[in-house]
CSV table of C-alpha atoms and ligand atoms in Angstrom, one decimal:
chain,number,residue,atom,x,y,z
A,697,MET,CA,27.4,1.9,22.9
A,698,LYS,CA,28.2,5.6,23.8
A,699,TYR,CA,30.3,7.7,21.4
A,700,ASN,CA,32.1,11.0,22.0
A,701,ALA,CA,33.7,13.2,19.3
A,702,LEU,CA,37.0,11.2,19.3
A,703,SER,CA,35.5,7.9,19.0
A,704,LEU,CA,33.2,9.0,16.3
A,705,LEU,CA,36.5,10.4,14.5
A,706,LYS,CA,38.1,7.1,15.1
A,707,GLN,CA,35.2,5.2,13.7
A,708,GLY,CA,35.2,7.4,10.6
A,709,LEU,CA,38.8,6.9,9.9
A,710,THR,CA,39.1,3.1,10.5
A,711,GLY,CA,36.2,2.1,8.1
A,712,GLN,CA,33.3,2.1,10.8
A,713,GLN,CA,34.5,-1.6,11.8
A,714,GLY,CA,33.2,-1.5,15.2
A,715,TRP,CA,29.9,0.3,14.1
A,716,PRO,CA,26.9,-1.7,15.5
A,717,GLN,CA,24.2,-2.7,13.0
A,718,ALA,CA,21.0,-0.7,13.3
A,719,TRP,CA,18.9,-3.6,13.0
A,720,ARG,CA,19.5,-7.4,12.9
A,721,SER,CA,19.1,-9.1,9.4
A,722,ALA,CA,16.9,-11.9,10.1
A,723,THR,CA,16.4,-15.3,8.4
A,724,LEU,CA,13.0,-16.1,7.6
A,725,GLN,CA,11.2,-18.4,10.3
A,726,PRO,CA,8.7,-21.0,9.2
A,727,ARG,CA,6.2,-19.5,11.7
A,728,TYR,CA,5.2,-16.3,13.3
A,729,ASP,CA,2.2,-14.8,15.0
A,730,ALA,CA,2.0,-11.8,12.4
A,731,VAL,CA,3.6,-11.0,9.3
A,732,VAL,CA,3.9,-7.6,7.6
A,733,ILE,CA,4.3,-7.5,3.8
A,734,GLY,CA,6.4,-4.5,2.9
A,735,GLY,CA,9.4,-2.9,4.6
A,736,GLY,CA,8.6,0.7,3.9
A,737,GLY,CA,8.1,3.1,6.9
A,738,HIS,CA,4.2,1.9,7.5
A,739,GLY,CA,5.2,-1.8,7.5
A,740,LEU,CA,8.2,-1.1,10.0
A,741,ALA,CA,6.0,1.0,12.1
A,742,CYS,CA,3.3,-1.4,12.2
A,743,ALA,CA,5.8,-4.3,13.2
A,744,TYR,CA,7.1,-1.9,16.0
A,745,TYR,CA,3.5,-1.1,17.4
A,746,LEU,CA,2.6,-4.8,17.1
A,747,ARG,CA,5.4,-5.5,19.6
A,748,LYS,CA,5.3,-2.2,21.7
A,749,ILE,CA,1.6,-1.8,22.1
A,750,HIS,CA,-0.1,-5.1,21.5
A,751,GLY,CA,2.9,-7.4,22.9
A,752,VAL,CA,2.5,-9.8,19.7
A,753,PRO,CA,5.4,-12.2,20.4
A,754,ARG,CA,6.6,-13.2,17.0
A,755,VAL,CA,6.5,-10.5,14.3
A,756,ALA,CA,8.2,-10.4,10.8
A,757,VAL,CA,8.5,-7.8,8.2
A,758,LEU,CA,9.1,-9.2,4.7
A,759,GLU,CA,10.7,-6.7,2.1
A,760,ARG,CA,11.3,-7.7,-1.5
A,761,GLY,CA,14.2,-5.2,-1.9
A,762,TRP,CA,15.8,-3.1,0.8
A,763,LEU,CA,14.2,-1.2,3.6
A,764,GLY,CA,12.8,2.1,2.6
A,765,GLY,CA,13.7,1.4,-1.1
A,766,GLY,CA,10.1,1.9,-2.1
A,767,ASN,CA,8.2,5.3,-1.7
A,768,THR,CA,9.5,5.7,1.8
A,769,GLY,CA,12.9,6.7,0.2
A,770,ARG,CA,11.5,8.4,-2.8
A,771,ASN,CA,9.1,10.8,-1.3
A,772,THR,CA,9.6,14.7,-1.0
A,773,THR,CA,9.3,14.4,2.8
A,774,ILE,CA,6.3,16.9,3.5
A,775,VAL,CA,4.3,16.4,6.6
A,776,ARG,CA,1.2,18.3,7.3
A,777,SER,CA,-2.4,17.5,8.3
A,778,ASN,CA,-4.5,20.3,6.7
A,779,TYR,CA,-7.2,18.0,5.1
A,780,PHE,CA,-10.6,19.0,4.6
A,781,PHE,CA,-13.0,16.3,6.0
A,782,PRO,CA,-13.2,15.7,9.7
A,783,GLU,CA,-12.1,12.0,9.4
A,784,SER,CA,-9.1,12.9,7.4
A,785,ALA,CA,-8.1,15.7,9.9
A,786,ALA,CA,-8.2,13.1,12.7
A,787,LEU,CA,-6.2,10.7,10.7
A,788,TYR,CA,-3.4,12.9,9.6
A,789,ASP,CA,-3.2,15.0,12.6
A,790,PHE,CA,-2.9,11.8,14.7
A,791,ALA,CA,0.3,11.1,12.6
A,792,LEU,CA,1.6,14.7,13.0
A,793,ARG,CA,1.2,14.5,16.5
A,794,GLN,CA,3.2,11.2,16.6
A,795,TYR,CA,5.9,12.8,14.4
A,796,GLU,CA,6.2,15.6,16.9
A,797,GLN,CA,7.4,13.2,19.5
A,798,LEU,CA,8.8,10.5,17.4
A,799,SER,CA,12.7,11.3,17.8
A,800,GLU,CA,12.3,11.1,21.4
A,801,ALA,CA,10.1,8.0,21.5
A,802,LEU,CA,12.4,5.9,19.2
A,803,ASN,CA,15.7,7.6,20.2
A,804,TYR,CA,16.6,8.5,16.7
A,805,ASN,CA,16.6,12.0,15.1
A,806,ILE,CA,14.0,12.0,12.4
A,807,MET,CA,15.0,15.6,11.7
A,808,LEU,CA,11.5,16.9,11.9
A,809,SER,CA,11.5,20.6,10.9
A,810,GLN,CA,8.1,22.3,11.5
A,811,ARG,CA,9.1,25.2,8.9
A,812,GLY,CA,5.4,25.4,7.9
A,813,ILE,CA,3.7,24.6,4.7
A,814,LEU,CA,2.4,27.6,2.5
A,815,MET,CA,-0.3,27.0,-0.2
A,816,ILE,CA,-0.4,29.8,-2.6
A,817,ALA,CA,-3.5,31.1,-4.2
A,818,HIS,CA,-3.1,32.5,-7.8
A,819,SER,CA,-6.7,34.0,-8.3
A,820,ASP,CA,-9.6,35.2,-6.4
A,821,HIS,CA,-11.3,31.9,-7.2
A,822,ASP,CA,-8.4,30.1,-5.5
A,823,MET,CA,-8.7,32.5,-2.5
A,824,GLU,CA,-12.4,31.9,-2.0
A,825,LEU,CA,-12.0,28.2,-2.0
A,826,MET,CA,-9.0,28.6,0.4
A,827,ALA,CA,-11.3,30.5,2.9
A,828,ARG,CA,-13.7,27.8,2.7
A,829,GLY,CA,-11.1,25.1,3.4
A,830,VAL,CA,-9.4,27.0,6.0
A,831,ASN,CA,-12.8,27.4,7.8
A,832,ALA,CA,-13.4,23.8,7.5
A,833,MET,CA,-9.9,22.8,8.8
A,834,LEU,CA,-10.4,25.4,11.8
A,835,LEU,CA,-13.5,23.5,12.8
A,836,ASN,CA,-11.5,20.3,12.6
A,837,GLY,CA,-9.0,21.7,15.1
A,838,ILE,CA,-6.2,22.0,12.6
A,839,ASP,CA,-3.8,25.0,13.0
A,840,VAL,CA,-4.2,26.8,9.7
A,841,GLU,CA,-4.3,30.6,8.8
A,842,LEU,CA,-5.4,32.5,5.6
A,843,LEU,CA,-2.7,34.9,4.2
A,844,SER,CA,-3.1,38.0,2.3
A,845,ALA,CA,-1.0,38.4,-0.8
A,846,ALA,CA,1.4,40.7,1.2
A,847,GLN,CA,2.1,38.1,3.8
A,848,VAL,CA,2.6,35.3,1.2
A,849,ARG,CA,5.1,37.7,-0.6
A,850,ALA,CA,6.8,38.4,2.7
A,851,GLU,CA,7.2,34.5,3.3
A,852,LEU,CA,8.2,33.8,-0.4
A,853,PRO,CA,10.4,36.8,-1.4
A,854,LEU,CA,11.7,35.0,-4.4
A,855,ALA,CA,8.4,34.1,-5.8
A,856,ASN,CA,7.2,36.3,-8.8
A,857,ALA,CA,5.1,38.9,-7.2
A,858,SER,CA,4.2,40.9,-10.5
A,859,PRO,CA,0.6,41.3,-11.1
A,860,THR,CA,1.1,40.2,-14.8
A,861,ALA,CA,2.9,36.9,-13.7
A,862,ARG,CA,1.1,33.9,-15.3
A,863,TYR,CA,0.6,32.5,-11.8
A,864,PRO,CA,0.0,35.9,-9.8
A,865,ILE,CA,-0.1,35.9,-6.0
A,866,HIS,CA,-3.4,36.8,-4.5
A,867,GLY,CA,-2.7,35.1,-1.1
A,868,GLY,CA,-2.7,31.8,0.5
A,869,PHE,CA,-2.8,29.8,3.6
A,870,THR,CA,-0.3,28.2,6.0
A,871,GLN,CA,0.0,25.4,8.4
A,872,ARG,CA,2.8,26.4,10.6
A,873,ARG,CA,3.0,22.9,12.3
A,874,GLY,CA,3.8,21.3,8.9
A,875,GLY,CA,7.0,20.9,7.3
A,876,VAL,CA,9.6,18.1,6.4
A,877,ALA,CA,11.1,15.2,8.1
A,878,ARG,CA,14.1,13.0,7.1
A,879,HIS,CA,12.4,10.0,5.1
A,880,ASP,CA,15.2,7.5,5.5
A,881,ALA,CA,15.6,8.2,9.2
A,882,VAL,CA,11.8,7.5,9.7
A,883,ALA,CA,12.3,4.0,8.2
A,884,TRP,CA,15.8,3.3,10.0
A,885,ALA,CA,14.2,4.6,13.4
A,886,TYR,CA,11.2,2.3,13.2
A,887,ALA,CA,13.5,-0.6,11.8
A,888,ARG,CA,15.9,-0.1,14.8
A,889,ALA,CA,13.2,0.1,17.4
A,890,ALA,CA,11.4,-2.8,15.9
A,891,SER,CA,14.6,-5.1,15.7
A,892,ALA,CA,15.4,-4.2,19.3
A,893,LEU,CA,12.0,-5.6,20.4
A,894,GLY,CA,12.7,-8.7,18.5
A,895,VAL,CA,11.1,-8.2,15.2
A,896,ASP,CA,12.4,-10.3,12.3
A,897,ILE,CA,13.2,-8.0,9.3
A,898,VAL,CA,13.8,-10.0,6.3
A,899,GLN,CA,15.0,-8.1,3.1
A,900,ASN,CA,15.2,-9.4,-0.4
A,901,CYS,CA,12.0,-11.6,0.6
A,902,GLU,CA,9.4,-11.1,-2.1
A,903,VAL,CA,5.9,-12.3,-1.2
A,904,GLN,CA,4.7,-14.4,-4.3
A,905,ASP,CA,1.6,-15.8,-3.4
A,906,PHE,CA,-1.0,-16.5,-0.4
A,907,ILE,CA,-1.7,-19.9,1.0
A,908,PHE,CA,-5.3,-20.5,1.8
A,909,GLU,CA,-7.0,-23.0,4.3
A,910,ALA,CA,-10.8,-23.1,4.9
A,911,GLY,CA,-11.1,-19.5,3.0
A,912,ARG,CA,-8.6,-18.0,5.5
A,913,ILE,CA,-5.1,-16.8,4.6
A,914,VAL,CA,-2.8,-19.0,6.8
A,915,GLY,CA,0.7,-18.5,4.8
A,916,LEU,CA,2.6,-16.9,2.0
A,917,ASN,CA,4.9,-18.4,-0.7
A,918,THR,CA,8.0,-16.1,-0.8
A,919,SER,CA,11.3,-16.0,-2.8
A,920,GLN,CA,12.7,-17.4,0.6
A,921,GLY,CA,10.2,-20.2,1.0
A,922,GLU,CA,7.0,-20.6,2.9
A,923,VAL,CA,6.0,-18.8,6.1
A,924,ARG,CA,2.9,-19.2,8.1
A,925,ALA,CA,1.3,-17.0,10.6
A,926,GLY,CA,-2.0,-16.0,12.6
A,927,ASN,CA,-2.3,-12.8,10.7
A,928,PHE,CA,-0.9,-10.9,7.9
A,929,GLY,CA,-0.7,-7.1,7.0
A,930,LEU,CA,-0.5,-5.9,3.3
A,931,SER,CA,1.6,-2.6,3.3
A,932,ALA,CA,3.3,-2.8,-0.2
A,933,SER,CA,2.1,0.8,-1.5
A,934,GLY,CA,2.2,0.6,-5.4
A,935,HIS,CA,1.9,-3.2,-5.4
A,936,ASN,CA,-1.0,-3.5,-3.0
A,937,GLY,CA,-3.4,-3.8,-6.1
A,938,VAL,CA,-1.2,-6.6,-7.4
A,939,LEU,CA,-1.0,-8.7,-4.1
A,940,ALA,CA,-4.7,-8.1,-3.4
A,941,GLY,CA,-5.4,-9.5,-6.9
A,942,LYS,CA,-3.3,-12.6,-5.7
A,943,ALA,CA,-5.6,-12.9,-2.4
A,944,GLY,CA,-8.5,-13.0,-4.5
A,945,PHE,CA,-10.0,-9.5,-4.4
A,946,ARG,CA,-9.9,-6.2,-6.1
A,947,LEU,CA,-8.8,-3.1,-4.5
A,948,PRO,CA,-10.4,0.2,-5.6
A,949,ILE,CA,-7.1,1.7,-6.6
A,950,THR,CA,-4.9,2.5,-9.5
A,951,SER,CA,-1.0,2.7,-9.6
A,952,TYR,CA,0.6,5.6,-11.2
A,953,THR,CA,4.1,6.9,-11.1
A,954,LEU,CA,4.8,10.1,-9.2
A,955,GLN,CA,8.0,11.9,-10.0
A,956,ALA,CA,10.2,14.4,-8.0
A,957,MET,CA,13.5,15.9,-8.4
A,958,VAL,CA,16.4,18.0,-6.8
A,959,SER,CA,18.5,20.8,-7.9
A,960,GLU,CA,22.0,21.3,-7.0
A,961,PRO,CA,22.6,22.6,-3.3
A,962,VAL,CA,22.5,26.4,-2.6
A,963,LYS,CA,22.6,28.6,0.3
A,964,PRO,CA,19.1,29.0,2.4
A,965,ILE,CA,16.9,30.7,0.0
A,966,LEU,CA,13.4,29.0,0.9
A,967,HIS,CA,12.3,28.7,4.7
A,968,THR,CA,9.0,27.1,4.3
A,969,VAL,CA,7.2,24.4,1.9
A,970,ALA,CA,5.8,26.2,-0.9
A,971,MET,CA,2.8,24.6,-2.9
A,972,SER,CA,0.8,26.1,-5.7
A,973,THR,CA,-2.9,25.2,-6.1
A,974,ALA,CA,-3.1,26.1,-9.7
A,975,THR,CA,-0.3,24.2,-11.1
A,976,GLY,CA,0.1,21.4,-8.3
A,977,MET,CA,3.9,22.4,-8.0
A,978,TYR,CA,5.5,22.2,-4.6
A,979,VAL,CA,9.1,23.0,-3.6
A,980,SER,CA,11.1,22.9,-0.2
A,981,GLN,CA,14.9,23.3,0.4
A,982,SER,CA,16.6,20.3,2.0
A,983,ASP,CA,19.0,20.6,5.0
A,984,LYS,CA,21.7,20.2,2.5
A,985,GLY,CA,20.4,23.1,0.4
A,986,GLU,CA,19.1,21.3,-2.6
A,987,LEU,CA,15.7,22.5,-3.9
A,988,VAL,CA,13.2,19.3,-3.7
A,989,PHE,CA,10.3,19.8,-6.1
A,990,GLY,CA,7.5,18.0,-7.8
A,991,GLN,CA,4.0,18.4,-9.1
A,992,GLY,CA,1.3,15.6,-10.2
A,993,LEU,CA,1.1,12.2,-11.4
A,994,ASP,CA,2.1,10.8,-14.6
A,995,LEU,CA,-1.5,9.9,-15.4
A,996,TYR,CA,-0.6,6.6,-17.1
A,997,PRO,CA,-1.2,3.6,-14.9
A,998,SER,CA,2.3,2.3,-14.6
A,999,TYR,CA,4.8,0.1,-12.4
A,1000,THR,CA,8.0,1.9,-13.6
A,1001,GLN,CA,9.8,4.1,-11.0
A,1002,ARG,CA,11.0,6.7,-13.7
A,1003,GLY,CA,8.2,8.8,-15.0
A,1004,ASN,CA,7.8,10.3,-18.4
A,1005,PHE,CA,9.9,13.3,-19.8
A,1006,ASN,CA,6.8,15.6,-20.7
A,1007,ILE,CA,5.8,15.5,-16.9
A,1008,THR,CA,9.3,16.3,-15.9
A,1009,GLN,CA,9.2,19.3,-18.3
A,1010,SER,CA,5.9,20.6,-16.8
A,1011,VAL,CA,7.1,20.2,-13.4
A,1012,VAL,CA,10.3,22.5,-14.1
A,1013,ALA,CA,8.1,24.8,-16.2
A,1014,SER,CA,5.6,25.4,-13.5
A,1015,MET,CA,8.4,25.8,-10.7
A,1016,LEU,CA,10.1,28.5,-13.0
A,1017,GLU,CA,6.9,30.4,-13.6
A,1018,ILE,CA,6.5,31.0,-10.0
A,1019,PHE,CA,10.2,31.2,-8.9
A,1020,PRO,CA,11.9,32.6,-12.0
A,1021,ALA,CA,15.1,33.1,-9.7
A,1022,PHE,CA,15.6,29.3,-9.9
A,1023,ARG,CA,16.1,29.2,-13.5
A,1024,GLY,CA,20.0,29.0,-13.3
A,1025,LEU,CA,20.0,26.1,-11.0
A,1026,LYS,CA,21.5,22.6,-12.3
A,1027,MET,CA,19.1,19.6,-11.9
A,1028,LEU,CA,20.9,17.0,-9.7
A,1029,ARG,CA,18.6,14.0,-9.9
A,1030,GLN,CA,15.0,13.0,-11.1
A,1031,TRP,CA,13.1,9.8,-10.0
A,1032,GLY,CA,9.7,8.2,-9.6
A,1033,GLY,CA,7.7,6.1,-7.2
A,1034,ILE,CA,4.8,3.9,-7.8
A,1035,VAL,CA,1.9,5.2,-5.8
A,1036,ASP,CA,-1.5,3.5,-5.1
A,1037,VAL,CA,-4.2,6.1,-5.6
A,1038,PRO,CA,-7.6,5.1,-4.3
A,1039,TRP,CA,-10.8,6.4,-6.1
A,1040,ASP,CA,-11.5,8.9,-3.5
A,1041,TYR,CA,-8.0,9.7,-2.6
A,1042,SER,CA,-8.1,8.5,0.8
A,1043,PRO,CA,-6.2,5.5,2.2
A,1044,ILE,CA,-8.0,1.9,2.9
A,1045,LEU,CA,-7.5,0.6,6.3
A,1046,GLY,CA,-8.5,-2.2,8.4
A,1047,PRO,CA,-9.7,-5.8,7.7
A,1048,SER,CA,-9.7,-7.0,4.2
A,1049,PRO,CA,-12.5,-9.0,2.6
A,1050,VAL,CA,-10.4,-12.1,3.2
A,1051,GLU,CA,-10.1,-13.4,6.6
A,1052,GLY,CA,-6.5,-13.3,8.2
A,1053,LEU,CA,-5.5,-10.4,5.9
A,1054,HIS,CA,-5.5,-6.7,6.9
A,1055,LEU,CA,-5.0,-3.5,5.0
A,1056,ASN,CA,-2.9,-0.7,4.9
A,1057,CYS,CA,-3.3,0.7,1.4
A,1058,GLY,CA,-4.1,3.5,-0.7
A,1059,TRP,CA,-1.8,6.3,0.8
A,1060,GLY,CA,-1.1,7.2,-2.9
A,1061,THR,CA,0.8,10.5,-3.1
A,1062,GLY,CA,0.6,11.5,0.5
A,1063,GLY,CA,1.6,8.6,2.8
A,1064,PHE,CA,4.7,9.8,4.0
A,1065,LYS,CA,3.2,12.2,6.5
A,1066,ALA,CA,1.0,9.4,7.8
A,1067,THR,CA,3.6,6.7,8.3
A,1068,PRO,CA,3.1,6.6,12.2
A,1069,ALA,CA,-0.7,6.5,11.8
A,1070,GLY,CA,-0.6,3.7,8.9
A,1071,GLY,CA,1.7,1.5,11.2
A,1072,TYR,CA,-0.3,2.1,14.3
A,1073,PHE,CA,-3.7,1.4,12.7
A,1074,LEU,CA,-2.5,-1.7,10.7
A,1075,ALA,CA,-1.1,-3.1,14.0
A,1076,HIS,CA,-4.3,-2.3,15.8
A,1077,SER,CA,-6.4,-4.2,13.0
A,1078,MET,CA,-4.0,-7.1,13.0
A,1079,ALA,CA,-3.9,-7.5,16.8
A,1080,THR,CA,-7.6,-6.7,17.5
A,1081,GLY,CA,-9.2,-7.9,14.3
A,1082,GLY,CA,-11.1,-4.6,14.3
A,1083,HIS,CA,-10.8,-0.8,13.7
A,1084,HIS,CA,-9.7,2.0,15.9
A,1085,ASP,CA,-12.3,4.9,15.9
A,1086,ILE,CA,-9.9,7.0,13.6
A,1087,SER,CA,-9.4,4.3,11.1
A,1088,ARG,CA,-13.1,3.1,11.0
A,1089,PRO,CA,-14.3,5.7,8.2
A,1090,PHE,CA,-11.4,4.3,6.0
A,1091,ASP,CA,-12.6,0.9,5.8
A,1092,ILE,CA,-13.0,-0.7,2.4
A,1093,SER,CA,-16.6,-1.1,2.8
A,1094,ARG,CA,-17.1,2.6,2.0
A,1095,PHE,CA,-16.9,1.7,-1.7
A,1096,THR,CA,-20.0,-0.2,-1.4
A,1097,THR,CA,-21.8,1.9,1.1
A,1098,GLY,CA,-20.9,5.2,-0.8
A,1099,ALA,CA,-19.6,6.8,2.3
A,1100,LEU,CA,-16.4,8.1,0.4
A,1101,ILE,CA,-14.1,10.7,1.8
A,1102,ASP,CA,-13.0,12.6,-1.3
A,1103,GLU,CA,-9.8,14.3,-0.7
A,1104,ALA,CA,-8.7,14.9,-4.2
A,1105,ALA,CA,-8.0,18.6,-3.2
A,1106,GLY,CA,-6.4,17.6,0.2
A,1107,ALA,CA,-3.8,15.5,-1.6
A,1108,GLY,CA,-2.1,19.0,-2.1
A,1109,ILE,CA,-0.8,17.9,-5.5
A,1110,ALA,CA,-2.3,17.8,-9.2
A,1111,HIS,CA,-4.3,14.5,-9.9
B,502,LIG,P1,6.7,2.0,0.6
B,502,LIG,O1,7.9,2.9,1.2
B,502,LIG,O2,6.5,1.9,-0.9
B,502,LIG,O3,7.0,0.5,1.2
B,502,LIG,C1,6.4,-0.7,0.6
B,502,LIG,C2,7.3,-1.6,0.4
B,502,LIG,O4,6.5,-2.8,0.0
B,502,LIG,C3,8.4,-1.3,-0.7
B,502,LIG,O5,9.5,-1.3,0.0
B,502,LIG,C4,8.4,-2.6,-1.7
B,502,LIG,O6,9.6,-2.8,-2.1
B,502,LIG,C5,7.7,-3.6,-0.9
B,502,LIG,N1,7.0,-4.5,-1.7
B,502,LIG,C6,6.3,-4.5,-2.7
B,502,LIG,N2,5.9,-5.5,-3.2
B,502,LIG,C7,6.2,-6.5,-2.3
B,502,LIG,C8,6.1,-7.9,-2.2
B,502,LIG,N3,5.5,-8.6,-3.2
B,502,LIG,N4,6.9,-8.6,-1.3
B,502,LIG,C9,7.5,-7.9,-0.4
B,502,LIG,N5,7.6,-6.6,-0.3
B,502,LIG,C10,7.0,-5.9,-1.3
B,502,LIG,N6,3.9,11.7,0.9
B,502,LIG,C11,3.7,12.6,1.8
B,502,LIG,O7,3.1,12.5,2.9
B,502,LIG,N7,4.5,13.8,1.5
B,502,LIG,C12,5.4,13.9,0.5
B,502,LIG,O8,6.0,14.8,0.3
B,502,LIG,C13,5.4,13.0,-0.5
B,502,LIG,N8,6.1,13.0,-1.7
B,502,LIG,C14,6.0,12.1,-2.5
B,502,LIG,C15,6.9,12.2,-3.6
B,502,LIG,C16,7.1,11.2,-4.7
B,502,LIG,C17,7.9,11.3,-5.8
B,502,LIG,C18,6.5,9.8,-4.3
B,502,LIG,C19,6.6,8.6,-5.3
B,502,LIG,C20,5.7,9.7,-3.3
B,502,LIG,C21,5.4,10.7,-2.3
B,502,LIG,N9,4.6,10.7,-1.1
B,502,LIG,C22,4.5,11.7,-0.3
B,502,LIG,C23,3.9,9.5,-0.9
B,502,LIG,C24,4.7,8.5,0.1
B,502,LIG,O9,6.0,8.4,-0.4
B,502,LIG,C25,3.9,7.2,0.3
B,502,LIG,O10,2.6,7.3,0.5
B,502,LIG,C26,4.6,6.5,1.6
B,502,LIG,O11,6.0,6.6,1.5
B,502,LIG,C27,4.2,4.9,1.6
B,502,LIG,O12,4.9,4.3,2.4
B,502,LIG,P2,4.9,2.8,2.6
B,502,LIG,O13,5.5,2.2,3.7
B,502,LIG,O14,3.3,2.4,2.5
B,502,LIG,O15,5.3,2.4,1.1
B,503,LIG,O1,1.1,14.9,0.5
B,503,LIG,O2,1.8,16.7,0.9
B,503,LIG,C1,1.8,15.8,0.1
B,503,LIG,C2,2.6,15.7,-1.0
B,503,LIG,C3,3.6,16.6,-1.5
B,503,LIG,C4,4.1,16.1,-2.5
B,503,LIG,C5,3.6,14.9,-2.6
B,503,LIG,N1,2.8,14.7,-1.7
């Protein structure tokens, strides 16, 4: 359907009666070729790529709540690919390159804003580590630049530049292709595109158990009945560990709550995403003008989506140490999401130890930026039974071979 200004106004004034649904709400069918568990950005992207690239005929996404109601709708929307190890750089930059053409590919404005991300160094020690990191990232082909203290001060005029500040500014580095994208739009864009290709998106459908035959997963028991399929993809973020347990194996991950918060909206005052290494605090300004900020994990394994007040206090305190000018702002909202953090802080991708089930797990605190990649590589694994070259190092076997990819620092926030 085509709209012009007048027809849009008419829709707005008439309760949007003629507004077409972005995606079809499907009823669960008894059998599919492929079923994806979890209707976040990753699960929806996987379903889209299963149809679009691999031509898998009958695909369903099962979501226990509403689409994007998990971490996809709870994150702080930062995208970047400034990771340390070559394997991670390849993975996250693949995602960033997909993001750069996603609005066009899906014909949906995901509001990608490449305003840059800027990591602040608060000591000479931070600066030395950043210089090493930047050199490694440049070797990996990532567009990062080391910045002097004066350059950081020019980019962040509201940051406390006093040499006696608790967190003084010694310099930093930036990735100019980093920035933010609208999180809901990413989920909705993939949902609409997947639905248009015939994918069944089934909401309010909780996966409760797995059905095995001859050692292979052949079906699921769900809150809407039984469903069978040739292949299954696990993409349930904070609940991946619980579901893996039901499938009979243990994932090397721990689920924690990660909080974030927003202030009331103000005029444009922050034109890049600022991240502080020493405190883990990060802040950006949304297109509506709110300051969106957060810090580290609530380090108590948990399945609550709230977070604890002491962490909330510490996030606010860190932000005000670095940006004292924000002290007069009112807080609008605070929330939490359940993140699945692997023991080396890198995702776990590809075939699982159980036949018929494929993994897209362990994105922890940093998987929004990887949404197109998580979906793409899960679809690859489900359709071909094996790895893409980029996802291979992230196989679960690394926890037995010892070839870990420790990106604790690359996660960008405190762990
Ligand atoms: P989700 O969006 O959580 O989707 C998984 C879905 O599975 C959920 O909708 C859930 O309801 C569903 N599900 C669970 N159990 C079942 C079941 N039994 N049956 C059916 N469905 C089920 N990442 C970044 O890159 N940048 C950031 O700035 C950033 N900030 C963050 C800030 C916060 C506060 C949080 C919590 C996370 C942040 N992240 C960030 C991490 C990022 O949000 C996640 O890694 C990413 O969104 C995961 O996407 P997903 O599609 O895998 O998971
Ligand atoms: O991965 O960039 C990130 C991030 C920022 C805040 C939470 N995760």
